[in-house]
PDB file of C-alpha atoms in Angstrom:
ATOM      1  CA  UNK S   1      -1.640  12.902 -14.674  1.00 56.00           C
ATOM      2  CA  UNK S   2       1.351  15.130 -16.638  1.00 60.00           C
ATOM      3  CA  UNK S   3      -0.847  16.150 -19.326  1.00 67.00           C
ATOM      4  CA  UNK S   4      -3.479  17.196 -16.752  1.00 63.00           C
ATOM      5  CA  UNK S   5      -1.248  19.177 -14.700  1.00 60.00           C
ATOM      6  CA  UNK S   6      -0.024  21.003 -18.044  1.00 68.00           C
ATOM      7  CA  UNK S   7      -3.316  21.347 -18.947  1.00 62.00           C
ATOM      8  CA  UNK S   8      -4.074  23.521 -15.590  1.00 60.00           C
ATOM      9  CA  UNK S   9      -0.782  25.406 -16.346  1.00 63.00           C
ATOM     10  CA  UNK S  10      -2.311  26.648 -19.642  1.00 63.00           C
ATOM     11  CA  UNK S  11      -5.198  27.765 -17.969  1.00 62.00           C
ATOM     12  CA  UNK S  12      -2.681  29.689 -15.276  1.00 65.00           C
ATOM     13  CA  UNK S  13      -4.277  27.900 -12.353  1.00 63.00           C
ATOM     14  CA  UNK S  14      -2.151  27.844  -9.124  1.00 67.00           C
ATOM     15  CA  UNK S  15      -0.605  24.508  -8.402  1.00 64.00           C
ATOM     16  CA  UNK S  16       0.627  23.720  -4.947  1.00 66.00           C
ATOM     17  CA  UNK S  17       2.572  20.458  -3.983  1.00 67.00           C
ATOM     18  CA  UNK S  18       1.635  18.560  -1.349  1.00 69.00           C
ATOM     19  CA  UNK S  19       2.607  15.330   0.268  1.00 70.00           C
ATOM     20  CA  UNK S  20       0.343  12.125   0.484  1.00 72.00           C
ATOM     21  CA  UNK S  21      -1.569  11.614   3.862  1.00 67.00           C
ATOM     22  CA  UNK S  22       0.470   8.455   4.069  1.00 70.00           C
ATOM     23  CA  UNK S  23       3.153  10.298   4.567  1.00 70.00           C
ATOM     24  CA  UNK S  24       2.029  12.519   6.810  1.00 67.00           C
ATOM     25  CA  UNK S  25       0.938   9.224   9.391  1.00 67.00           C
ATOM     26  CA  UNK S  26       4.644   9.034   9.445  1.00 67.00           C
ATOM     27  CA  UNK S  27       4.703  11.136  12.608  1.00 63.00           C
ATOM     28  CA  UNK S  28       2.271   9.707  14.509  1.00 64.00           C
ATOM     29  CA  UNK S  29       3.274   5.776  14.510  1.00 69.00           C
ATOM     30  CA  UNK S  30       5.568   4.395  17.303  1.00 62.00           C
ATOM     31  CA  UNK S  31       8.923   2.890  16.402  1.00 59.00           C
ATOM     32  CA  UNK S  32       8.723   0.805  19.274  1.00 55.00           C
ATOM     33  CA  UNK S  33       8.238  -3.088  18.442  1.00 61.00           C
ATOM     34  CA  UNK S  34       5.577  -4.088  20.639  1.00 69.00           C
ATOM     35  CA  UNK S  35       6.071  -7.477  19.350  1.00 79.00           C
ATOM     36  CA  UNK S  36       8.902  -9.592  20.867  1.00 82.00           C
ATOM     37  CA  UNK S  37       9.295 -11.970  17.954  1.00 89.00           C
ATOM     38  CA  UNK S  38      10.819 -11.613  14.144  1.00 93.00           C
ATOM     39  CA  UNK S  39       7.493 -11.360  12.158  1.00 95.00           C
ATOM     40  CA  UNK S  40       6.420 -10.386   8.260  1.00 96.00           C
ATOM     41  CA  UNK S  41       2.839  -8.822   8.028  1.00 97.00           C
ATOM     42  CA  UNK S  42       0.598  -9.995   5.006  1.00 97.00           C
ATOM     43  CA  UNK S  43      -1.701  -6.740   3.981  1.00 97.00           C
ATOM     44  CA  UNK S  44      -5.087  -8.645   3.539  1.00 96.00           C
ATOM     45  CA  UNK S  45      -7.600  -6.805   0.691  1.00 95.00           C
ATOM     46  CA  UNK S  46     -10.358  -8.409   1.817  1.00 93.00           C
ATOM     47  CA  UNK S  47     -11.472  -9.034  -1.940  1.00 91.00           C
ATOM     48  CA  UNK S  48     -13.522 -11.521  -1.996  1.00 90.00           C
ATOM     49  CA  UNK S  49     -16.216 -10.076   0.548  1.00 90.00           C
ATOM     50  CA  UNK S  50     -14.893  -6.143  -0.162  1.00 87.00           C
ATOM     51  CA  UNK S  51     -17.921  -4.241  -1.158  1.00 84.00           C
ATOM     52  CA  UNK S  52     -15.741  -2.379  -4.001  1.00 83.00           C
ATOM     53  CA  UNK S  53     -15.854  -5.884  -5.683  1.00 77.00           C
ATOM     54  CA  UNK S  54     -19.177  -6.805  -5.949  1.00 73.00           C
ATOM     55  CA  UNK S  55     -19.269  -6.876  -9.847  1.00 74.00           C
ATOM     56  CA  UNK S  56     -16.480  -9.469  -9.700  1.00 70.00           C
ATOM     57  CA  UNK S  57     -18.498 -11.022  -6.632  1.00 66.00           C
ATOM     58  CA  UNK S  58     -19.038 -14.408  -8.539  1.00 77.00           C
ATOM     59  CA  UNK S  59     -15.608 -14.755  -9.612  1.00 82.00           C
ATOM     60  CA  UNK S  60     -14.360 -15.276  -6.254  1.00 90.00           C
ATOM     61  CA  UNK S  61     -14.010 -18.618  -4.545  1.00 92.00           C
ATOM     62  CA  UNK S  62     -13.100 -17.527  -0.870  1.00 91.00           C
ATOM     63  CA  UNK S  63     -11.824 -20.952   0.146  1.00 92.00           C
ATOM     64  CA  UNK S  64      -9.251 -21.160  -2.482  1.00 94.00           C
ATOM     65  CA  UNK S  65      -8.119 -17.757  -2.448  1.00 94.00           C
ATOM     66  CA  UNK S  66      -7.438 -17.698   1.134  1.00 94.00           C
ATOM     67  CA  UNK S  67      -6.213 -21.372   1.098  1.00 93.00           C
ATOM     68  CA  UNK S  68      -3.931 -19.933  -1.924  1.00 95.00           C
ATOM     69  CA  UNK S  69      -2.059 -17.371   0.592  1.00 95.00           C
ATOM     70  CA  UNK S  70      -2.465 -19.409   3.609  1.00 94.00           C
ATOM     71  CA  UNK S  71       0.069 -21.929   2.091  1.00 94.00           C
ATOM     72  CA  UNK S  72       2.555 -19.488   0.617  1.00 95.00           C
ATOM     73  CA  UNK S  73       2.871 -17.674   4.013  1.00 96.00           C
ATOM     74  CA  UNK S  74       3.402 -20.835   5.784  1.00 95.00           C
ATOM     75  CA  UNK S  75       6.282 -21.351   3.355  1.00 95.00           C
ATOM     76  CA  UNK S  76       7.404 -17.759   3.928  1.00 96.00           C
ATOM     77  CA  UNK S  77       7.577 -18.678   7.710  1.00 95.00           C
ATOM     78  CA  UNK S  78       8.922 -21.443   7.258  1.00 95.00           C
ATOM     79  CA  UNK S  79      11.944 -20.224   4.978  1.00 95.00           C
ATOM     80  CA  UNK S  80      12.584 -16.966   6.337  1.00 96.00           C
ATOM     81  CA  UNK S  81      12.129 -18.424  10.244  1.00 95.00           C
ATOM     82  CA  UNK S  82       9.561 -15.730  11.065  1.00 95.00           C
ATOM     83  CA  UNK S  83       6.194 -15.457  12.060  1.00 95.00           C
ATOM     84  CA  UNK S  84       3.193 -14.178   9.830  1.00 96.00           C
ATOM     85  CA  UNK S  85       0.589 -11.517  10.921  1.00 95.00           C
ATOM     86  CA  UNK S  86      -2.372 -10.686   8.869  1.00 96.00           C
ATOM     87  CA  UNK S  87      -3.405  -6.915   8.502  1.00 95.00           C
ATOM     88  CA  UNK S  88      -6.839  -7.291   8.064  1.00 95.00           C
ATOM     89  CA  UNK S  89      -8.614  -5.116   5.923  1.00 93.00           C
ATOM     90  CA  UNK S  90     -10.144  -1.542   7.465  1.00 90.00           C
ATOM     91  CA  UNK S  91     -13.962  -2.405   6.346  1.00 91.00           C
ATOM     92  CA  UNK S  92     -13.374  -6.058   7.357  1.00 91.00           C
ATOM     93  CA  UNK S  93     -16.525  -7.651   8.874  1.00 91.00           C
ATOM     94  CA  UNK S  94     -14.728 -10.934   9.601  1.00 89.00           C
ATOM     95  CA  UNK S  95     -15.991 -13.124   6.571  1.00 90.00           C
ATOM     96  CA  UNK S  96     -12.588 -14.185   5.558  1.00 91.00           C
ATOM     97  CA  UNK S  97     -11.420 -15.474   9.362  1.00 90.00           C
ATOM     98  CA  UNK S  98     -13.085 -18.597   8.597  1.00 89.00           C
ATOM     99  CA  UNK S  99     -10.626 -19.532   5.638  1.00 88.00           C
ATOM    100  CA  UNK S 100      -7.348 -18.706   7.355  1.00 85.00           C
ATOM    101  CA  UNK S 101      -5.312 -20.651   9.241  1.00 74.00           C
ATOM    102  CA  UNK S 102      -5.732 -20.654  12.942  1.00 72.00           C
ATOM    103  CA  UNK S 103      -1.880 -20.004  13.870  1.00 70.00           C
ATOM    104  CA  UNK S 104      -2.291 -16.910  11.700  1.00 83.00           C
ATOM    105  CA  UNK S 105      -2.454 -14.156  14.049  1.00 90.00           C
ATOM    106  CA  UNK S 106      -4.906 -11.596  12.796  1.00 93.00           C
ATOM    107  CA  UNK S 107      -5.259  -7.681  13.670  1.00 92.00           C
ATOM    108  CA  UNK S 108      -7.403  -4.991  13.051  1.00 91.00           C
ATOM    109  CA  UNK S 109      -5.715  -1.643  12.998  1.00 86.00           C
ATOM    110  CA  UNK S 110      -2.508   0.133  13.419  1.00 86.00           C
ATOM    111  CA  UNK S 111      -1.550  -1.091   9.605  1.00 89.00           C
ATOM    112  CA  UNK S 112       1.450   1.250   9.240  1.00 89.00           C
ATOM    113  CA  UNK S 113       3.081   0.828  13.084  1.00 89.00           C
ATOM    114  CA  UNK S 114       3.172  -2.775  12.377  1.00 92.00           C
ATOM    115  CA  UNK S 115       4.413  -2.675   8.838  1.00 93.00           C
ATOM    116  CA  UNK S 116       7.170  -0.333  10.574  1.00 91.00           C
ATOM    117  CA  UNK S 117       8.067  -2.636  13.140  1.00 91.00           C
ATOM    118  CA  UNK S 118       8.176  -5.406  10.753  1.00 94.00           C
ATOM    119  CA  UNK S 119      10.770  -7.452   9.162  1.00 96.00           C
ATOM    120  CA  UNK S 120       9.200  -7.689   5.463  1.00 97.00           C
ATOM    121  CA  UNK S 121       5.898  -7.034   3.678  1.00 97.00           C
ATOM    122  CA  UNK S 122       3.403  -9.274   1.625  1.00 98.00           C
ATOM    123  CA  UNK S 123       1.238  -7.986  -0.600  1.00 97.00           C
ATOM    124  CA  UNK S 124      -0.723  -8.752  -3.515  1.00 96.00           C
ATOM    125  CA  UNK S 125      -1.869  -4.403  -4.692  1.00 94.00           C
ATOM    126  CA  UNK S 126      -3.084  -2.655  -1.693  1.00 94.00           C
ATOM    127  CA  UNK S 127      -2.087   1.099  -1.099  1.00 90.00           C
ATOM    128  CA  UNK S 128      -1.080   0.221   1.999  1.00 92.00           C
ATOM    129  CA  UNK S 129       2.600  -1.337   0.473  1.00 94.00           C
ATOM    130  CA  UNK S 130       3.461   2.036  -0.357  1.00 92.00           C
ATOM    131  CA  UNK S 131       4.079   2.271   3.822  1.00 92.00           C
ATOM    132  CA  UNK S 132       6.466  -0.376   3.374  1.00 94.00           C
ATOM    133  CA  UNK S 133       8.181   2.287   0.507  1.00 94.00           C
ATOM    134  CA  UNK S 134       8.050   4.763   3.039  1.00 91.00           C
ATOM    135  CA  UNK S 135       9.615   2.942   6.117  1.00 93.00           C
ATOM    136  CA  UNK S 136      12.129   0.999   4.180  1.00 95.00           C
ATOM    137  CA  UNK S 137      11.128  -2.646   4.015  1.00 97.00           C
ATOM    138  CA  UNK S 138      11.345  -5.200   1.923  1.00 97.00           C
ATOM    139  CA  UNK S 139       7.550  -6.250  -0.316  1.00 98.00           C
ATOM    140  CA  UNK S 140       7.305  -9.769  -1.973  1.00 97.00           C
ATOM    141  CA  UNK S 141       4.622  -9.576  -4.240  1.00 97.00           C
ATOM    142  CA  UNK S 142       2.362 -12.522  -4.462  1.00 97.00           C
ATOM    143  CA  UNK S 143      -0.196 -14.063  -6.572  1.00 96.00           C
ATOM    144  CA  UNK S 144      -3.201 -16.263  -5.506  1.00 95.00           C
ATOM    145  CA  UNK S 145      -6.014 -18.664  -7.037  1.00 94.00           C
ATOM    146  CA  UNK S 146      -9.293 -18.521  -6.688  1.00 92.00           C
ATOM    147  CA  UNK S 147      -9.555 -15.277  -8.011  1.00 89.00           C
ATOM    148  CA  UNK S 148     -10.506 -12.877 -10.997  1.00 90.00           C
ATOM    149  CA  UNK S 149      -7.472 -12.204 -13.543  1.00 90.00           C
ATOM    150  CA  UNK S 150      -7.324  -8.918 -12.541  1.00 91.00           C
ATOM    151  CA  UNK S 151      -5.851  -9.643  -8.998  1.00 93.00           C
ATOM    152  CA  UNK S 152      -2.537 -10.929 -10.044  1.00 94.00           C
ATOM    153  CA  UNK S 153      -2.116  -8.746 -13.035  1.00 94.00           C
ATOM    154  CA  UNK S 154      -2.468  -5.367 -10.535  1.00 94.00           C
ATOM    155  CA  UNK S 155      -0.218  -7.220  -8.726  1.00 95.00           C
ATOM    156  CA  UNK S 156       2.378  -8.153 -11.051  1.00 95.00           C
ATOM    157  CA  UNK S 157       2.247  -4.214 -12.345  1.00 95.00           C
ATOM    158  CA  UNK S 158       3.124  -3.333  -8.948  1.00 95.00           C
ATOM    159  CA  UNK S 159       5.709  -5.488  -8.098  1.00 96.00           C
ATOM    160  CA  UNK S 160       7.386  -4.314 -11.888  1.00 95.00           C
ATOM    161  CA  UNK S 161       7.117  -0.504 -10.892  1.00 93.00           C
ATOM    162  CA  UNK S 162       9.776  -1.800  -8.279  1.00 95.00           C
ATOM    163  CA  UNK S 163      11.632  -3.826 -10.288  1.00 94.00           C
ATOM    164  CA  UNK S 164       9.995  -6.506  -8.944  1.00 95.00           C
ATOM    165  CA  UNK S 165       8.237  -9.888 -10.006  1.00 93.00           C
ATOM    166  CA  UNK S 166       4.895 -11.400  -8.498  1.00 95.00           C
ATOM    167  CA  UNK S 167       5.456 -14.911  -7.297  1.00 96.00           C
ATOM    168  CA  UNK S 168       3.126 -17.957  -6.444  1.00 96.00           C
ATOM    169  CA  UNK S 169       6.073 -18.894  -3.414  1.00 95.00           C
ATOM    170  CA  UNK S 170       7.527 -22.495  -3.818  1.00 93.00           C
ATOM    171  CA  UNK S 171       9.174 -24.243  -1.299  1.00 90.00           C
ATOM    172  CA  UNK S 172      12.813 -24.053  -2.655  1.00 89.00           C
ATOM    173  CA  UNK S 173      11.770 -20.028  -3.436  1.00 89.00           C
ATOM    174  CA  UNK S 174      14.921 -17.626  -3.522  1.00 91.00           C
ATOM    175  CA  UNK S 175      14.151 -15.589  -0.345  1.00 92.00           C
ATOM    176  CA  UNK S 176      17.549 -13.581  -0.689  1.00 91.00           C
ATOM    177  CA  UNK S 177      16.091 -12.045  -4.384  1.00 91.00           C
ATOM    178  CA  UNK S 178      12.757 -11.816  -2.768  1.00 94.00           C
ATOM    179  CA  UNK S 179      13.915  -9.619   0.025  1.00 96.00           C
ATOM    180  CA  UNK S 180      16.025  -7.286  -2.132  1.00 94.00           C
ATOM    181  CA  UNK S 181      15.203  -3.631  -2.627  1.00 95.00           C
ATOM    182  CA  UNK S 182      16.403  -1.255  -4.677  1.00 95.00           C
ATOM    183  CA  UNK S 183      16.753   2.233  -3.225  1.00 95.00           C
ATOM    184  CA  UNK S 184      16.669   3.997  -6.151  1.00 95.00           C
ATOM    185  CA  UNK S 185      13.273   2.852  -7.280  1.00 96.00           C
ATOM    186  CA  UNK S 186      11.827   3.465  -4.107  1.00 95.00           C
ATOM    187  CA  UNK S 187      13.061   7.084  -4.142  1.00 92.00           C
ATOM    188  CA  UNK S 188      11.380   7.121  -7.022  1.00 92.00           C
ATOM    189  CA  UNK S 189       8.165   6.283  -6.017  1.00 91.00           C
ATOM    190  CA  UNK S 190       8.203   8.422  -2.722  1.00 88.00           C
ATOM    191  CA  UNK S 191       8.568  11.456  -5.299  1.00 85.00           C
ATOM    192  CA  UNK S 192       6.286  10.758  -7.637  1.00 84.00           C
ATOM    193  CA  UNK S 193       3.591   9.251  -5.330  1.00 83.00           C
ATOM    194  CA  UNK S 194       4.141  10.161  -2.030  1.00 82.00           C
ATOM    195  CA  UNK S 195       6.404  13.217  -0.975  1.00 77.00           C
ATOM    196  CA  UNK S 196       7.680  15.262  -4.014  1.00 74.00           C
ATOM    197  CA  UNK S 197      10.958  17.330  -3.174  1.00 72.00           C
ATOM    198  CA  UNK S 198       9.412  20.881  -3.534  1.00 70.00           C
ATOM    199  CA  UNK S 199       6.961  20.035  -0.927  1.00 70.00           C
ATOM    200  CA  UNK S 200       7.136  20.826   2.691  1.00 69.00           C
ATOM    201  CA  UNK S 201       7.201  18.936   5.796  1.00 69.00           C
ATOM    202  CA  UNK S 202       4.370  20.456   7.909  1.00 71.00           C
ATOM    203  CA  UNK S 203       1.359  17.980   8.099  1.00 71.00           C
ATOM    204  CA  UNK S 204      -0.914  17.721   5.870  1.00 68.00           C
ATOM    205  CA  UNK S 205      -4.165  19.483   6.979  1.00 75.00           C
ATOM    206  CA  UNK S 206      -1.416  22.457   8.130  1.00 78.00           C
ATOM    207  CA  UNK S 207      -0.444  22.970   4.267  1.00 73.00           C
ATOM    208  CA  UNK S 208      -4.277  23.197   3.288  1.00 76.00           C
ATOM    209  CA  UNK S 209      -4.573  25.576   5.971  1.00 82.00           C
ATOM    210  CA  UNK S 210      -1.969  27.844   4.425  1.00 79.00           C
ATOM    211  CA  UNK S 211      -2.588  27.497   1.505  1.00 75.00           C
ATOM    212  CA  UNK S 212      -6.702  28.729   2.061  1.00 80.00           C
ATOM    213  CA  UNK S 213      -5.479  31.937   4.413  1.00 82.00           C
ATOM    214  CA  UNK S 214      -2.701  32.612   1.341  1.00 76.00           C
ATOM    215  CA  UNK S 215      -5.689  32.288  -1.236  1.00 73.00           C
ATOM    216  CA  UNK S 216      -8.106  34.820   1.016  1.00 78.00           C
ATOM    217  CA  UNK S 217      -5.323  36.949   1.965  1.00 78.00           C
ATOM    218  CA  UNK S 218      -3.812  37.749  -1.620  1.00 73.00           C
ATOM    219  CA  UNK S 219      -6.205  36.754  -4.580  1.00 59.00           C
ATOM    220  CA  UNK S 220      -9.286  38.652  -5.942  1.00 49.00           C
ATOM    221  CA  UNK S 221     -12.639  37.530  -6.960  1.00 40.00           C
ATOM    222  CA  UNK S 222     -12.773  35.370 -10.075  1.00 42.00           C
ATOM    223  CA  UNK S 223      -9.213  33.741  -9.476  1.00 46.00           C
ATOM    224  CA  UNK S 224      -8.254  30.580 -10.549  1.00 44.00           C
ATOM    225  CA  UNK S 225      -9.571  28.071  -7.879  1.00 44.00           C
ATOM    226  CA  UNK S 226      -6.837  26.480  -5.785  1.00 43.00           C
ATOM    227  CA  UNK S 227      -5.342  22.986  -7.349  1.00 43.00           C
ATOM    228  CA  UNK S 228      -3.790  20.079  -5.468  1.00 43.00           C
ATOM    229  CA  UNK S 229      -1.806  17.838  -6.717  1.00 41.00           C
TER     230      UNK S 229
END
């Protein structure tokens, strides 16, 4: 990404900063907890039946991946005395409500205002945990069976990007290290991945907006073309 950015320095191309769209949803999700309960969300990839994995298709046993994070969120619920709701993935078609657990409460939607509202997140290495960066919370990083290798070692990369480790939960897990965060490393992600410091706070589509009547306004013919990073 650094050498690519230098790269379109040396060719004098105009390079504007601008926030992810994640964190432009920011203003648009309620901080009002609709939910009367303590509750953890687990961010559901859908992997098994997600149409992104199809090459690893025949790697996946559904039953005992799901089975795999149905116990380890009944431990987390269990140890932490809160309830468990599953974010279900956006291009869910409801394959994977077969394998889990009936007193799992399951929604479609609204991923960010309940990861807000939330006490902590569970993950395994969807972009969605980088809402639980942006609001603050907690992640515990998970790993699962049933599964290609690849799943837990995305998810183990993640969880060490935060100075964190991905677990297979155990009964008699340490919750209290689980739950830690460290503020500095999350910083540290918002800059690098999701708001840098030298860009602005307008939305997102009001940036590209500028940015197109500045290009029209003040450049000639045969310019650079515009460059987001």
């Amino acid at each position: 990404h650094k050498q690519y950015l230098e790269y379109l320095r040396v060719l004098n191309s105009k390079i504007y900063i601008l926030h992810s769209y994640d964190f432009n949803q920011m203003k648009y999700i309620s901080g009002v907890r609709a939910i009367s309960y303590p509750y953890f969300v687990f961010i559901d990839q859908y992997m098994p039946f997600h149409p992104d994995n199809r090459k690893y298709e025949n790697s996946f046993e559904p039953a005992q991946y799901y089975n795999s994070i149905a116990i380890q969120l009944e431990r987390l619920c269990e140890l932490t005395k809160t309830q468990c709701i599953i974010l279900l993935h956006p291009k869910s078609k409801g394959e994977e409500l077969q394998y889990i657990k009936e007193k799992m409460t399951c929604v479609h939607g609204d991923t960010a205002g309940y990861i807000k509202n939330s006490d902590f997140i569970v993950g395994q290495f969807s972009t969605a945990l980088s809402y639980g960066v942006i609001f603050n919370k907690p992640i515990i990083f998970i790993k699962s069976l049933g599964g290609p290798k690849y799943v837990n070692s995305y998810s183990n990369n993640f969880a060490k990007y935060l100075k964190k480790r991905a677990v297979f939960i155990k009964n008699n897990e340490n919750i209290k290290s689980l739950l830690s965060i460290n503020k500095k490393v999350y910083q540290k992600y918002i800059n690098n991945y999701i708001k840098s410091d030298n860009s602005l706070d307008c939305s997102y589509s009001e940036l590209v907006q500028n940015i197109i009547k500045y290009q029209m306004n003040n450049s000639s013919y045969g310019d650079n073309s515009i460059v987001l990073k």
